[in-house]
PDB file of C-alpha atoms and ligand atoms in Angstrom:
ATOM      1  CA  UNK P  22       0.000   0.000   0.000  1.00 90.00           C
ATOM      2  CA  UNK P  23       1.504   3.315  -1.089  1.00 95.00           C
ATOM      3  CA  UNK P  24       0.050   5.128   1.938  1.00 96.00           C
ATOM      4  CA  UNK P  25       2.136   2.904   4.261  1.00 97.00           C
ATOM      5  CA  UNK P  26       5.287   4.538   2.905  1.00 98.00           C
ATOM      6  CA  UNK P  27       4.140   7.830   4.476  1.00 98.00           C
ATOM      7  CA  UNK P  28       3.988   6.266   7.942  1.00 98.00           C
ATOM      8  CA  UNK P  29       6.525   7.355  10.579  1.00 98.00           C
ATOM      9  CA  UNK P  30       5.729   4.423  12.927  1.00 98.00           C
ATOM     10  CA  UNK P  31       8.787   3.428  14.971  1.00 98.00           C
ATOM     11  CA  UNK P  32      10.742   6.575  14.029  1.00 98.00           C
ATOM     12  CA  UNK P  33      12.128   9.186  16.427  1.00 98.00           C
ATOM     13  CA  UNK P  34      11.964  12.808  15.292  1.00 99.00           C
ATOM     14  CA  UNK P  35      13.767  15.819  16.742  1.00 99.00           C
ATOM     15  CA  UNK P  36      12.112  19.094  15.735  1.00 99.00           C
ATOM     16  CA  UNK P  37      14.087  22.135  16.866  1.00 99.00           C
ATOM     17  CA  UNK P  38      12.241  25.232  18.034  1.00 98.00           C
ATOM     18  CA  UNK P  39       8.957  23.324  18.157  1.00 98.00           C
ATOM     19  CA  UNK P  40       7.429  25.146  21.118  1.00 98.00           C
ATOM     20  CA  UNK P  41       4.920  26.970  18.919  1.00 97.00           C
ATOM     21  CA  UNK P  42       4.445  28.092  15.296  1.00 98.00           C
ATOM     22  CA  UNK P  43       5.639  25.993  12.359  1.00 98.00           C
ATOM     23  CA  UNK P  44       7.739  23.632  14.512  1.00 98.00           C
ATOM     24  CA  UNK P  45       4.787  22.676  16.703  1.00 98.00           C
ATOM     25  CA  UNK P  46       2.627  21.929  13.638  1.00 98.00           C
ATOM     26  CA  UNK P  47       5.382  19.755  12.123  1.00 99.00           C
ATOM     27  CA  UNK P  48       5.851  17.875  15.418  1.00 99.00           C
ATOM     28  CA  UNK P  49       2.086  17.356  15.572  1.00 98.00           C
ATOM     29  CA  UNK P  50       2.054  15.983  12.011  1.00 99.00           C
ATOM     30  CA  UNK P  51       4.902  13.592  12.802  1.00 99.00           C
ATOM     31  CA  UNK P  52       3.149  12.374  15.972  1.00 98.00           C
ATOM     32  CA  UNK P  53      -0.058  11.788  13.985  1.00 98.00           C
ATOM     33  CA  UNK P  54       2.019   9.795  11.473  1.00 98.00           C
ATOM     34  CA  UNK P  55       3.316   7.601  14.327  1.00 98.00           C
ATOM     35  CA  UNK P  56       6.700   9.090  15.326  1.00 98.00           C
ATOM     36  CA  UNK P  57       8.088   9.603  18.826  1.00 98.00           C
ATOM     37  CA  UNK P  58       8.711  13.331  19.300  1.00 98.00           C
ATOM     38  CA  UNK P  59      11.588  15.239  20.858  1.00 98.00           C
ATOM     39  CA  UNK P  60      11.712  19.011  20.607  1.00 98.00           C
ATOM     40  CA  UNK P  61      13.597  21.913  22.090  1.00 98.00           C
ATOM     41  CA  UNK P  62      13.304  25.641  22.643  1.00 98.00           C
ATOM     42  CA  UNK P  63      15.561  28.167  24.334  1.00 98.00           C
ATOM     43  CA  UNK P  64      13.404  29.927  26.958  1.00 98.00           C
ATOM     44  CA  UNK P  65      11.937  28.384  30.153  1.00 97.00           C
ATOM     45  CA  UNK P  66       8.654  30.305  29.726  1.00 97.00           C
ATOM     46  CA  UNK P  67       8.215  28.961  26.196  1.00 97.00           C
ATOM     47  CA  UNK P  68       8.938  25.435  27.419  1.00 98.00           C
ATOM     48  CA  UNK P  69       6.100  25.687  29.943  1.00 97.00           C
ATOM     49  CA  UNK P  70       3.745  26.902  27.229  1.00 97.00           C
ATOM     50  CA  UNK P  71       4.910  24.151  24.858  1.00 98.00           C
ATOM     51  CA  UNK P  72       4.439  21.375  27.415  1.00 98.00           C
ATOM     52  CA  UNK P  73       0.853  22.535  27.858  1.00 98.00           C
ATOM     53  CA  UNK P  74       0.256  22.665  24.080  1.00 98.00           C
ATOM     54  CA  UNK P  75       1.581  19.105  23.596  1.00 98.00           C
ATOM     55  CA  UNK P  76      -0.510  17.859  26.552  1.00 98.00           C
ATOM     56  CA  UNK P  77      -3.640  19.435  25.040  1.00 98.00           C
ATOM     57  CA  UNK P  78      -2.869  17.774  21.688  1.00 98.00           C
ATOM     58  CA  UNK P  79      -2.418  14.404  23.463  1.00 98.00           C
ATOM     59  CA  UNK P  80       1.204  14.130  22.300  1.00 98.00           C
ATOM     60  CA  UNK P  81       3.774  12.577  24.611  1.00 98.00           C
ATOM     61  CA  UNK P  82       6.693  14.765  23.496  1.00 98.00           C
ATOM     62  CA  UNK P  83      10.046  14.991  25.227  1.00 98.00           C
ATOM     63  CA  UNK P  84      11.040  18.661  25.580  1.00 98.00           C
ATOM     64  CA  UNK P  85      14.586  19.960  26.040  1.00 98.00           C
ATOM     65  CA  UNK P  86      15.611  23.434  27.092  1.00 98.00           C
ATOM     66  CA  UNK P  87      18.472  23.806  24.659  1.00 98.00           C
ATOM     67  CA  UNK P  88      19.809  26.724  22.672  1.00 98.00           C
ATOM     68  CA  UNK P  89      20.591  25.386  19.190  1.00 99.00           C
ATOM     69  CA  UNK P  90      23.653  27.638  18.918  1.00 99.00           C
ATOM     70  CA  UNK P  91      25.281  25.898  21.911  1.00 98.00           C
ATOM     71  CA  UNK P  92      27.101  22.893  20.445  1.00 98.00           C
ATOM     72  CA  UNK P  93      27.712  21.154  23.794  1.00 98.00           C
ATOM     73  CA  UNK P  94      24.058  21.501  24.786  1.00 98.00           C
ATOM     74  CA  UNK P  95      22.951  20.109  21.387  1.00 99.00           C
ATOM     75  CA  UNK P  96      25.342  17.139  21.744  1.00 98.00           C
ATOM     76  CA  UNK P  97      23.968  16.411  25.240  1.00 98.00           C
ATOM     77  CA  UNK P  98      20.372  16.608  23.962  1.00 98.00           C
ATOM     78  CA  UNK P  99      21.080  14.228  21.060  1.00 98.00           C
ATOM     79  CA  UNK P 100      22.892  11.809  23.422  1.00 98.00           C
ATOM     80  CA  UNK P 101      19.885  11.825  25.752  1.00 98.00           C
ATOM     81  CA  UNK P 102      17.495  11.189  22.840  1.00 98.00           C
ATOM     82  CA  UNK P 103      19.694   8.263  21.774  1.00 98.00           C
ATOM     83  CA  UNK P 104      19.617   6.858  25.325  1.00 98.00           C
ATOM     84  CA  UNK P 105      15.901   7.328  25.930  1.00 98.00           C
ATOM     85  CA  UNK P 106      14.106   7.343  22.560  1.00 97.00           C
ATOM     86  CA  UNK P 107      16.418   5.213  20.436  1.00 95.00           C
ATOM     87  CA  UNK P 108      18.319   7.774  18.349  1.00 97.00           C
ATOM     88  CA  UNK P 109      17.225  10.426  15.892  1.00 98.00           C
ATOM     89  CA  UNK P 110      15.826   9.118  12.590  1.00 99.00           C
ATOM     90  CA  UNK P 111      14.424  12.506  11.527  1.00 99.00           C
ATOM     91  CA  UNK P 112      15.839  15.954  12.287  1.00 99.00           C
ATOM     92  CA  UNK P 113      13.969  19.133  11.421  1.00 99.00           C
ATOM     93  CA  UNK P 114      16.094  22.262  11.688  1.00 99.00           C
ATOM     94  CA  UNK P 115      13.209  24.628  12.352  1.00 99.00           C
ATOM     95  CA  UNK P 116      14.408  26.988  15.138  1.00 99.00           C
ATOM     96  CA  UNK P 117      14.960  30.386  13.637  1.00 98.00           C
ATOM     97  CA  UNK P 118      14.902  34.131  14.241  1.00 98.00           C
ATOM     98  CA  UNK P 119      14.663  37.247  12.094  1.00 98.00           C
ATOM     99  CA  UNK P 120      15.803  40.835  12.647  1.00 98.00           C
ATOM    100  CA  UNK P 121      14.215  43.427  10.373  1.00 98.00           C
ATOM    101  CA  UNK P 122      16.767  46.253  10.273  1.00 98.00           C
ATOM    102  CA  UNK P 123      17.987  48.254   7.253  1.00 98.00           C
ATOM    103  CA  UNK P 124      21.393  46.783   6.420  1.00 98.00           C
ATOM    104  CA  UNK P 125      23.264  50.081   6.706  1.00 98.00           C
ATOM    105  CA  UNK P 126      21.971  50.439  10.286  1.00 98.00           C
ATOM    106  CA  UNK P 127      22.572  46.839  11.348  1.00 98.00           C
ATOM    107  CA  UNK P 128      25.414  46.063  13.765  1.00 98.00           C
ATOM    108  CA  UNK P 129      27.699  43.220  12.694  1.00 99.00           C
ATOM    109  CA  UNK P 130      26.849  41.563  16.027  1.00 98.00           C
ATOM    110  CA  UNK P 131      23.124  41.511  15.121  1.00 98.00           C
ATOM    111  CA  UNK P 132      23.922  40.087  11.679  1.00 99.00           C
ATOM    112  CA  UNK P 133      26.099  37.370  13.279  1.00 99.00           C
ATOM    113  CA  UNK P 134      23.340  36.460  15.747  1.00 98.00           C
ATOM    114  CA  UNK P 135      20.862  35.740  12.923  1.00 99.00           C
ATOM    115  CA  UNK P 136      23.429  33.724  10.967  1.00 99.00           C
ATOM    116  CA  UNK P 137      24.313  31.846  14.168  1.00 99.00           C
ATOM    117  CA  UNK P 138      20.734  30.705  14.852  1.00 99.00           C
ATOM    118  CA  UNK P 139      19.533  30.283  11.239  1.00 99.00           C
ATOM    119  CA  UNK P 140      22.617  28.771   9.591  1.00 99.00           C
ATOM    120  CA  UNK P 141      25.336  27.713  12.053  1.00 99.00           C
ATOM    121  CA  UNK P 142      22.843  25.959  14.366  1.00 99.00           C
ATOM    122  CA  UNK P 143      21.424  23.708  11.588  1.00 99.00           C
ATOM    123  CA  UNK P 144      25.058  22.700  10.903  1.00 99.00           C
ATOM    124  CA  UNK P 145      25.550  21.974  14.643  1.00 99.00           C
ATOM    125  CA  UNK P 146      22.352  19.922  14.895  1.00 99.00           C
ATOM    126  CA  UNK P 147      22.929  17.992  11.656  1.00 99.00           C
ATOM    127  CA  UNK P 148      26.524  17.281  12.708  1.00 98.00           C
ATOM    128  CA  UNK P 149      25.245  15.897  16.025  1.00 99.00           C
ATOM    129  CA  UNK P 150      22.755  13.439  14.453  1.00 99.00           C
ATOM    130  CA  UNK P 151      24.606  12.299  11.306  1.00 99.00           C
ATOM    131  CA  UNK P 152      26.911   9.727  13.015  1.00 98.00           C
ATOM    132  CA  UNK P 153      23.844   8.013  14.551  1.00 98.00           C
ATOM    133  CA  UNK P 154      22.061   8.072  11.178  1.00 98.00           C
ATOM    134  CA  UNK P 155      25.093   6.511   9.469  1.00 98.00           C
ATOM    135  CA  UNK P 156      25.049   3.717  12.081  1.00 98.00           C
ATOM    136  CA  UNK P 157      21.325   3.155  11.586  1.00 98.00           C
ATOM    137  CA  UNK P 158      21.736   3.118   7.801  1.00 98.00           C
ATOM    138  CA  UNK P 159      19.100   5.811   7.220  1.00 98.00           C
ATOM    139  CA  UNK P 160      18.192   9.368   8.138  1.00 99.00           C
ATOM    140  CA  UNK P 161      16.083  12.358   7.127  1.00 99.00           C
ATOM    141  CA  UNK P 162      17.168  15.955   7.672  1.00 99.00           C
ATOM    142  CA  UNK P 163      14.732  18.732   6.814  1.00 99.00           C
ATOM    143  CA  UNK P 164      15.973  22.315   6.886  1.00 99.00           C
ATOM    144  CA  UNK P 165      13.341  25.022   7.159  1.00 99.00           C
ATOM    145  CA  UNK P 166      14.431  27.500   4.510  1.00 99.00           C
ATOM    146  CA  UNK P 167      12.428  30.520   3.311  1.00 98.00           C
ATOM    147  CA  UNK P 168      11.314  32.608   0.353  1.00 98.00           C
ATOM    148  CA  UNK P 169      14.500  34.457   1.298  1.00 98.00           C
ATOM    149  CA  UNK P 170      16.507  31.408   0.192  1.00 98.00           C
ATOM    150  CA  UNK P 171      15.623  32.729  -3.301  1.00 98.00           C
ATOM    151  CA  UNK P 172      14.658  36.406  -3.137  1.00 98.00           C
ATOM    152  CA  UNK P 173      15.542  39.434  -1.081  1.00 98.00           C
ATOM    153  CA  UNK P 174      13.668  42.371   0.354  1.00 97.00           C
ATOM    154  CA  UNK P 175      14.354  45.475   2.417  1.00 98.00           C
ATOM    155  CA  UNK P 176      15.604  44.984   6.032  1.00 98.00           C
ATOM    156  CA  UNK P 177      16.229  41.211   6.038  1.00 98.00           C
ATOM    157  CA  UNK P 178      19.838  40.987   4.785  1.00 98.00           C
ATOM    158  CA  UNK P 179      21.073  38.694   7.580  1.00 99.00           C
ATOM    159  CA  UNK P 180      18.035  36.426   7.353  1.00 99.00           C
ATOM    160  CA  UNK P 181      18.317  36.149   3.552  1.00 99.00           C
ATOM    161  CA  UNK P 182      22.053  35.467   3.765  1.00 99.00           C
ATOM    162  CA  UNK P 183      21.444  32.740   6.358  1.00 99.00           C
ATOM    163  CA  UNK P 184      18.473  31.122   4.577  1.00 99.00           C
ATOM    164  CA  UNK P 185      20.289  31.245   1.220  1.00 99.00           C
ATOM    165  CA  UNK P 186      23.205  29.541   2.972  1.00 99.00           C
ATOM    166  CA  UNK P 187      20.832  26.979   4.484  1.00 99.00           C
ATOM    167  CA  UNK P 188      19.656  26.011   0.994  1.00 99.00           C
ATOM    168  CA  UNK P 189      23.291  25.300   0.042  1.00 99.00           C
ATOM    169  CA  UNK P 190      23.959  23.466   3.338  1.00 99.00           C
ATOM    170  CA  UNK P 191      20.969  21.282   2.393  1.00 99.00           C
ATOM    171  CA  UNK P 192      22.488  20.464  -0.982  1.00 99.00           C
ATOM    172  CA  UNK P 193      25.875  19.808   0.588  1.00 99.00           C
ATOM    173  CA  UNK P 194      24.551  17.427   3.260  1.00 99.00           C
ATOM    174  CA  UNK P 195      22.761  15.586   0.444  1.00 99.00           C
ATOM    175  CA  UNK P 196      26.001  15.444  -1.564  1.00 98.00           C
ATOM    176  CA  UNK P 197      28.148  14.331   1.357  1.00 98.00           C
ATOM    177  CA  UNK P 198      25.862  11.776   3.041  1.00 99.00           C
ATOM    178  CA  UNK P 199      23.503  10.551   0.306  1.00 98.00           C
ATOM    179  CA  UNK P 200      25.551   7.364   0.001  1.00 98.00           C
ATOM    180  CA  UNK P 201      24.626   6.582   3.641  1.00 98.00           C
ATOM    181  CA  UNK P 202      20.935   6.639   2.776  1.00 98.00           C
ATOM    182  CA  UNK P 203      20.523  10.055   4.391  1.00 99.00           C
ATOM    183  CA  UNK P 204      18.166  12.424   2.595  1.00 99.00           C
ATOM    184  CA  UNK P 205      18.513  16.126   3.341  1.00 99.00           C
ATOM    185  CA  UNK P 206      15.842  18.405   1.912  1.00 99.00           C
ATOM    186  CA  UNK P 207      14.503  21.844   2.650  1.00 99.00           C
ATOM    187  CA  UNK P 208      11.029  23.263   3.042  1.00 99.00           C
ATOM    188  CA  UNK P 209      10.660  26.875   1.963  1.00 99.00           C
ATOM    189  CA  UNK P 210       7.496  28.190   3.589  1.00 98.00           C
ATOM    190  CA  UNK P 211       5.858  31.224   2.045  1.00 98.00           C
ATOM    191  CA  UNK P 212       4.409  33.873   4.332  1.00 98.00           C
ATOM    192  CA  UNK P 213       2.970  31.954   7.283  1.00 98.00           C
ATOM    193  CA  UNK P 214       0.871  33.482  10.075  1.00 98.00           C
ATOM    194  CA  UNK P 215       2.985  32.896  13.206  1.00 98.00           C
ATOM    195  CA  UNK P 216       4.526  35.036  15.943  1.00 98.00           C
ATOM    196  CA  UNK P 217       7.544  35.657  13.701  1.00 98.00           C
ATOM    197  CA  UNK P 218       5.382  37.462  11.148  1.00 98.00           C
ATOM    198  CA  UNK P 219       2.865  39.011  13.589  1.00 98.00           C
ATOM    199  CA  UNK P 220       4.411  42.519  13.271  1.00 97.00           C
ATOM    200  CA  UNK P 221       3.740  42.361   9.504  1.00 97.00           C
ATOM    201  CA  UNK P 222       0.040  41.682  10.076  1.00 97.00           C
ATOM    202  CA  UNK P 223      -0.723  44.209  12.846  1.00 97.00           C
ATOM    203  CA  UNK P 224      -3.942  46.130  12.264  1.00 95.00           C
ATOM    204  CA  UNK P 225      -3.515  49.858  11.603  1.00 95.00           C
ATOM    205  CA  UNK P 226      -4.923  52.455  14.015  1.00 95.00           C
ATOM    206  CA  UNK P 227      -7.986  52.853  11.751  1.00 95.00           C
ATOM    207  CA  UNK P 228      -8.617  49.072  11.771  1.00 95.00           C
ATOM    208  CA  UNK P 229      -7.373  48.540   8.213  1.00 95.00           C
ATOM    209  CA  UNK P 230      -4.877  45.833   7.261  1.00 95.00           C
ATOM    210  CA  UNK P 231      -1.128  46.453   7.571  1.00 97.00           C
ATOM    211  CA  UNK P 232       0.239  47.493   4.127  1.00 96.00           C
ATOM    212  CA  UNK P 233       2.608  44.494   4.205  1.00 97.00           C
ATOM    213  CA  UNK P 234      -0.345  42.198   4.926  1.00 98.00           C
ATOM    214  CA  UNK P 235      -2.146  43.580   1.855  1.00 96.00           C
ATOM    215  CA  UNK P 236       1.057  43.256  -0.164  1.00 96.00           C
ATOM    216  CA  UNK P 237       1.431  39.539   0.715  1.00 97.00           C
ATOM    217  CA  UNK P 238      -2.174  38.750  -0.123  1.00 96.00           C
ATOM    218  CA  UNK P 239      -1.784  40.469  -3.502  1.00 96.00           C
ATOM    219  CA  UNK P 240       1.540  38.703  -4.107  1.00 96.00           C
ATOM    220  CA  UNK P 241       0.240  35.193  -3.274  1.00 97.00           C
ATOM    221  CA  UNK P 242      -1.833  33.415  -5.968  1.00 97.00           C
ATOM    222  CA  UNK P 243      -3.636  31.600  -3.126  1.00 96.00           C
ATOM    223  CA  UNK P 244      -4.615  35.117  -1.908  1.00 97.00           C
ATOM    224  CA  UNK P 245      -4.019  34.324   1.754  1.00 98.00           C
ATOM    225  CA  UNK P 246      -1.291  33.866   4.355  1.00 98.00           C
ATOM    226  CA  UNK P 247      -0.222  30.290   4.956  1.00 98.00           C
ATOM    227  CA  UNK P 248      -0.892  28.565   8.259  1.00 98.00           C
ATOM    228  CA  UNK P 249       1.497  26.285  10.171  1.00 98.00           C
ATOM    229  CA  UNK P 250      -0.875  23.427   9.254  1.00 98.00           C
ATOM    230  CA  UNK P 251      -0.065  23.991   5.553  1.00 98.00           C
ATOM    231  CA  UNK P 252       3.420  22.626   6.299  1.00 98.00           C
ATOM    232  CA  UNK P 253       2.223  19.362   7.880  1.00 98.00           C
ATOM    233  CA  UNK P 254       1.748  17.215   4.750  1.00 98.00           C
ATOM    234  CA  UNK P 255       4.948  18.344   3.005  1.00 99.00           C
ATOM    235  CA  UNK P 256       6.951  17.703   6.211  1.00 99.00           C
ATOM    236  CA  UNK P 257       5.557  14.160   6.596  1.00 99.00           C
ATOM    237  CA  UNK P 258       6.378  13.467   2.944  1.00 98.00           C
ATOM    238  CA  UNK P 259      10.004  14.559   3.351  1.00 99.00           C
ATOM    239  CA  UNK P 260      10.374  12.670   6.662  1.00 99.00           C
ATOM    240  CA  UNK P 261       8.957   9.408   5.325  1.00 98.00           C
ATOM    241  CA  UNK P 262      10.036   6.569   3.037  1.00 98.00           C
ATOM    242  CA  UNK P 263       7.770   8.094   0.380  1.00 98.00           C
ATOM    243  CA  UNK P 264      10.604  10.558  -0.376  1.00 98.00           C
ATOM    244  CA  UNK P 265      13.560   8.143  -0.251  1.00 98.00           C
ATOM    245  CA  UNK P 266      14.869   9.226  -3.691  1.00 98.00           C
ATOM    246  CA  UNK P 267      14.234  12.939  -3.115  1.00 98.00           C
ATOM    247  CA  UNK P 268      17.485  14.515  -1.975  1.00 98.00           C
ATOM    248  CA  UNK P 269      18.926  18.032  -1.933  1.00 98.00           C
ATOM    249  CA  UNK P 270      15.614  19.557  -2.943  1.00 98.00           C
ATOM    250  CA  UNK P 271      13.872  22.612  -1.488  1.00 98.00           C
ATOM    251  CA  UNK P 272      10.109  22.219  -1.542  1.00 99.00           C
ATOM    252  CA  UNK P 273       8.495  25.655  -1.576  1.00 98.00           C
ATOM    253  CA  UNK P 274       5.158  25.678   0.220  1.00 98.00           C
ATOM    254  CA  UNK P 275       4.239  29.230  -0.606  1.00 98.00           C
ATOM    255  CA  UNK P 276       0.758  29.359  -2.141  1.00 98.00           C
ATOM    256  CA  UNK P 277       2.508  30.026  -5.458  1.00 98.00           C
ATOM    257  CA  UNK P 278       4.434  33.241  -4.612  1.00 98.00           C
ATOM    258  CA  UNK P 279       7.653  32.196  -6.334  1.00 98.00           C
ATOM    259  CA  UNK P 280       5.785  31.276  -9.528  1.00 98.00           C
ATOM    260  CA  UNK P 281       3.984  34.599  -9.823  1.00 98.00           C
ATOM    261  CA  UNK P 282       5.103  37.862 -11.438  1.00 95.00           C
ATOM    262  CA  UNK P 283       2.603  39.833  -9.338  1.00 92.00           C
ATOM    263  CA  UNK P 284      -0.716  41.552  -9.973  1.00 87.00           C
ATOM    264  CA  UNK P 285      -0.808  43.900 -12.952  1.00 88.00           C
ATOM    265  CA  UNK P 286      -1.642  47.510 -12.061  1.00 86.00           C
ATOM    266  CA  UNK P 287      -5.314  48.399 -12.691  1.00 86.00           C
TER     267      UNK P 287
HETATM  268  P1  NAP N  10       8.382  31.441  15.643  1.00 78.17           P
HETATM  269  O1  NAP N  10       6.914  31.448  15.737  1.00 78.17           O
HETATM  270  O2  NAP N  10       9.139  32.668  15.994  1.00 78.17           O
HETATM  271  O3  NAP N  10       8.985  30.187  16.484  1.00 78.17           O
HETATM  272  C1  NAP N  10      10.372  30.030  16.594  1.00 78.17           C
HETATM  273  C2  NAP N  10      10.691  28.808  17.431  1.00 78.17           C
HETATM  274  O4  NAP N  10      12.130  28.682  17.475  1.00 78.17           O
HETATM  275  C3  NAP N  10      10.219  28.891  18.862  1.00 78.17           C
HETATM  276  O5  NAP N  10       9.870  27.620  19.346  1.00 78.17           O
HETATM  277  C4  NAP N  10      11.459  29.383  19.603  1.00 78.17           C
HETATM  278  O6  NAP N  10      11.424  29.042  20.976  1.00 78.17           O
HETATM  279  C5  NAP N  10      12.556  28.642  18.830  1.00 78.17           C
HETATM  280  N1  NAP N  10      13.896  29.237  18.910  1.00 78.17           N
HETATM  281  C6  NAP N  10      14.295  30.471  18.517  1.00 78.17           C
HETATM  282  N2  NAP N  10      15.608  30.631  18.770  1.00 78.17           N
HETATM  283  C7  NAP N  10      16.049  29.463  19.304  1.00 78.17           C
HETATM  284  C8  NAP N  10      17.294  29.001  19.774  1.00 78.17           C
HETATM  285  N3  NAP N  10      18.406  29.780  19.745  1.00 78.17           N
HETATM  286  N4  NAP N  10      17.384  27.757  20.278  1.00 78.17           N
HETATM  287  C9  NAP N  10      16.293  26.953  20.331  1.00 78.17           C
HETATM  288  N5  NAP N  10      15.084  27.326  19.908  1.00 78.17           N
HETATM  289  C10 NAP N  10      14.958  28.578  19.404  1.00 78.17           C
HETATM  290  O7  NAP N  10       8.842  31.092  14.148  1.00 78.17           O
HETATM  291  P2  NAP N  10       8.013  30.384  12.973  1.00 78.17           P
HETATM  292  O8  NAP N  10       7.368  31.454  12.192  1.00 78.17           O
HETATM  293  O9  NAP N  10       7.265  29.240  13.475  1.00 78.17           O
HETATM  294  O10 NAP N  10       9.254  29.900  12.074  1.00 78.17           O
HETATM  295  C11 NAP N  10       9.868  28.647  12.253  1.00 78.17           C
HETATM  296  C12 NAP N  10      10.974  28.512  11.196  1.00 78.17           C
HETATM  297  O11 NAP N  10      10.420  28.708   9.904  1.00 78.17           O
HETATM  298  C13 NAP N  10      12.084  29.553  11.317  1.00 78.17           C
HETATM  299  O12 NAP N  10      13.306  28.981  10.932  1.00 78.17           O
HETATM  300  C14 NAP N  10      11.665  30.617  10.327  1.00 78.17           C
HETATM  301  O13 NAP N  10      12.722  31.394   9.879  1.00 78.17           O
HETATM  302  C15 NAP N  10      11.097  29.761   9.238  1.00 78.17           C
HETATM  303  N6  NAP N  10      10.155  30.434   8.350  1.00 78.17           N
HETATM  304  C16 NAP N  10       9.070  31.102   8.835  1.00 78.17           C
HETATM  305  C17 NAP N  10       8.177  31.672   7.949  1.00 78.17           C
HETATM  306  C18 NAP N  10       6.971  32.446   8.381  1.00 78.17           C
HETATM  307  O14 NAP N  10       6.374  33.131   7.537  1.00 78.17           O
HETATM  308  N7  NAP N  10       6.552  32.377   9.648  1.00 78.17           N
HETATM  309  C19 NAP N  10       8.387  31.565   6.585  1.00 78.17           C
HETATM  310  C20 NAP N  10       9.515  30.888   6.128  1.00 78.17           C
HETATM  311  C21 NAP N  10      10.389  30.321   7.024  1.00 78.17           C
HETATM  312  P3  NAP N  10      12.116  30.017  22.079  1.00 78.17           P
HETATM  313  O15 NAP N  10      11.459  31.325  21.885  1.00 78.17           O
HETATM  314  O16 NAP N  10      11.889  29.389  23.396  1.00 78.17           O
HETATM  315  O17 NAP N  10      13.562  29.999  21.731  1.00 78.17           O
HETATM  316  C1  GCO N  11       9.843  38.944   6.307  1.00 78.17           C
HETATM  317  C2  GCO N  11       9.320  37.642   6.773  1.00 78.17           C
HETATM  318  C3  GCO N  11       9.888  36.485   5.953  1.00 78.17           C
HETATM  319  C4  GCO N  11       9.120  35.228   6.244  1.00 78.17           C
HETATM  320  C5  GCO N  11       9.536  34.012   5.531  1.00 78.17           C
HETATM  321  C6  GCO N  11       9.219  34.054   4.068  1.00 78.17           C
HETATM  322  O1  GCO N  11      10.072  39.822   7.118  1.00 78.17           O
HETATM  323  O2  GCO N  11       9.961  39.120   5.082  1.00 78.17           O
HETATM  324  O3  GCO N  11       9.448  37.426   8.118  1.00 78.17           O
HETATM  325  O4  GCO N  11      11.224  36.452   5.913  1.00 78.17           O
HETATM  326  O5  GCO N  11       9.048  34.970   7.593  1.00 78.17           O
HETATM  327  O6  GCO N  11      10.817  33.559   5.820  1.00 78.17           O
HETATM  328  O7  GCO N  11       9.414  32.807   3.517  1.00 78.17           O
END
């Protein structure tokens, strides 16, 4: 049965930054597909909130307070997952931040921080799980990329540099470890309604939509923002045996933005 190849029964998944937003939806999808779930986040208050969310969803997830930029902490988390949940079969590098600052006003330290979380940390996490995947003879690594892996816009230079780099890290992990039956792919979400994008959707004082909100709706053939749930099916596909010959690919889940030239002026 073809549908069996989408099952994650017996697999252990680590989803980074899965306290809320896209990561939580992906963890939920994996749990529904049968996987054991480990996740992490960096702040104690978010962990409390996450534990409650997983409880309410009926998911027995193991949460770690772990900053993905801290290599020793990531190694300890992966070692504990190996000892308690049987090793990571699926890694989703989801944890990410953005700083919206015009480049000529951005401090190098702020730029480095974004690159550290959005690009260096996926390297750290992948590095930590790859030896275990080689031993197991299989592995899936999914890097959460972005529209900004392909296109730029004002104020997001560090984010675009990091997400563009993440696309190439994806291709390189595929190139370097494909022979070990490890598939590394990316998901490039379009504009998704989460806390990260909340400032772009804030209502104006007169109750009208934020100009950026209107811009995204006009720019998206689907004529709406994405939801974290829109990423669930694509993530299960890339985590499952159904995608065993898909490697080094970035799957854009963007309601068609990248395919569209934009609305013609009236
Ligand atoms: P979000 O709502 O801001 O959630 C970010 C998650 O990452 C939280 O769980 C957060 O927990 C965690 N996190 C942040 N820094 C961390 C660190 N140093 N160590 C560990 N965990 C950390 O973001 P989102 O919108 O769901 O986005 C998730 C991913 O998708 C990001 O990589 C983002 O760039 C990417 N993305 C988002 C969109 C979009 O439109 N929303 C589109 C394309 C790509 P703590 O706060 O506790 O650290
Ligand atoms: C921004 C947004 C984006 C999205 C996303 C698009 O300010 O332009 O936050 O970068 O979050 O990554 O795919």
